Amino acid sequence: MKEWMKEIEINASIDQVWKLLDGALEDMQKIMPQVLDHQAVKVTKEGVGSIYRQKYKEGKRIEEYDVETLEYVNTPANKKLKVGFTLAKMFEITALYELSAINEQKTLFTYTCTNKPLKGFLKLFLFFASDKIVVQFCERVKKVAEEEYENTKVLVK
């Protein structure tokens, strides 16, 4: 299993960032444009155990898989969402999104991703995998959240 972790400060409120991770499909697509669909299969009151069926476009292929909520915390100062899914019967993947309010306009975003190969030949592939995608994802979340936060400040004035 391989794990990557990236932490980044975002100049936006914690709720603005959280909306991108735990919101509607349209919000999610702003930071994950390859997600084509995100439908609830089972939703629990506490969040943990909820399952969503996602469709994801990789090149010309469309993968469909169930995403299970493994951890869920939603308080004003701290938010956490951990999901897990199996991709193409080849990898077990978890994604952990953690948000901490630094102040009302600044959020600390920590993204941790694990990837466990389910077939022996994939272990070598993972051995050489870099954190490039994790870094790009964090930068995209920062860019989108900050742009949207600036736009909401302009509308309020």
Coordinates of C-alpha atoms in Angstrom, one line a residue, residues 31-125:
I31 CA -12.5 20.1 -8.2
M32 CA -13.0 16.6 -9.7
P33 CA -14.1 17.2 -13.3
Q34 CA -13.8 13.5 -14.2
V35 CA -16.7 12.6 -11.8
L36 CA -19.7 12.3 -14.1
D37 CA -22.3 11.2 -11.6
H38 CA -22.7 10.9 -7.9
Q39 CA -25.9 9.2 -6.8
A40 CA -26.9 8.2 -3.2
V41 CA -27.4 4.5 -2.8
K42 CA -27.7 4.5 1.0
V43 CA -27.5 7.5 3.3
T44 CA -27.1 7.3 7.0
K45 CA -28.0 10.0 9.5
E46 CA -24.5 10.2 10.9
G47 CA -22.8 10.1 7.5
V48 CA -20.6 7.0 8.2
G49 CA -21.8 4.0 6.2
S50 CA -23.4 6.1 3.5
I51 CA -22.8 4.8 0.0
Y52 CA -22.8 6.7 -3.3
R53 CA -22.5 5.3 -6.8
Q54 CA -20.0 7.3 -8.8
K55 CA -19.2 7.4 -12.5
Y56 CA -15.7 8.5 -13.4
K57 CA -14.2 9.2 -16.8
E58 CA -10.7 8.0 -17.3
G59 CA -9.6 8.8 -20.9
K60 CA -12.3 7.3 -23.0
R61 CA -13.4 4.7 -20.4
I62 CA -16.1 5.3 -17.8
E63 CA -15.7 3.5 -14.5
E64 CA -18.6 3.0 -12.1
Y65 CA -18.0 2.1 -8.5
D66 CA -19.5 2.5 -5.0
V67 CA -17.9 5.1 -2.6
E68 CA -18.4 4.4 1.1
T69 CA -18.2 7.1 3.8
L70 CA -15.7 5.7 6.4
E71 CA -15.4 8.8 8.6
Y72 CA -17.5 11.9 8.8
V73 CA -17.1 15.0 11.1
N74 CA -18.9 18.3 10.5
T75 CA -18.3 20.9 13.2
P76 CA -17.8 24.6 12.7
A77 CA -14.1 24.5 13.2
N78 CA -13.2 21.0 12.0
K79 CA -14.5 18.9 9.2
K80 CA -13.4 15.4 8.0
L81 CA -14.6 13.1 5.2
K82 CA -12.9 9.8 4.6
V83 CA -14.2 7.7 1.7
G84 CA -13.1 4.3 0.3
F85 CA -13.7 2.5 -3.0
T86 CA -12.4 -0.2 -5.2
L87 CA -11.3 1.0 -8.7
A88 CA -11.5 -1.4 -11.6
K89 CA -11.1 -4.4 -9.3
M90 CA -7.4 -3.4 -9.3
F91 CA -6.9 -0.9 -6.4
E92 CA -8.5 -0.2 -3.0
I93 CA -8.4 3.5 -2.6
T94 CA -9.1 5.8 0.4
A95 CA -9.3 9.5 0.3
L96 CA -9.3 11.5 3.6
Y97 CA -10.1 15.2 3.4
E98 CA -9.5 17.2 6.7
L99 CA -10.3 20.8 7.2
S100 CA -9.4 23.0 10.2
A101 CA -10.5 26.6 10.5
I102 CA -7.4 28.8 11.0
N103 CA -9.7 31.9 11.2
E104 CA -12.9 33.0 9.5
Q105 CA -11.1 33.5 6.1
K106 CA -8.4 30.8 6.2
T107 CA -8.6 27.0 6.2
L108 CA -6.0 24.3 6.6
F109 CA -6.7 21.5 4.1
T110 CA -5.0 18.1 4.6
Y111 CA -5.5 15.5 1.9
T112 CA -4.4 11.9 2.5
C113 CA -4.8 9.3 -0.2
T114 CA -3.9 5.6 0.1
N115 CA -3.7 3.1 -2.8
K116 CA -3.6 -0.6 -2.2
P117 CA -3.0 -2.8 -5.3
L118 CA -5.2 -5.9 -5.5
K119 CA -3.0 -7.6 -8.1
G120 CA 0.7 -8.4 -7.6
F121 CA 1.9 -6.9 -10.8
L122 CA 0.5 -3.5 -9.8
K123 CA 2.8 -3.2 -6.7
L124 CA 5.8 -2.3 -8.9
F125 CA 3.7 0.3 -10.7

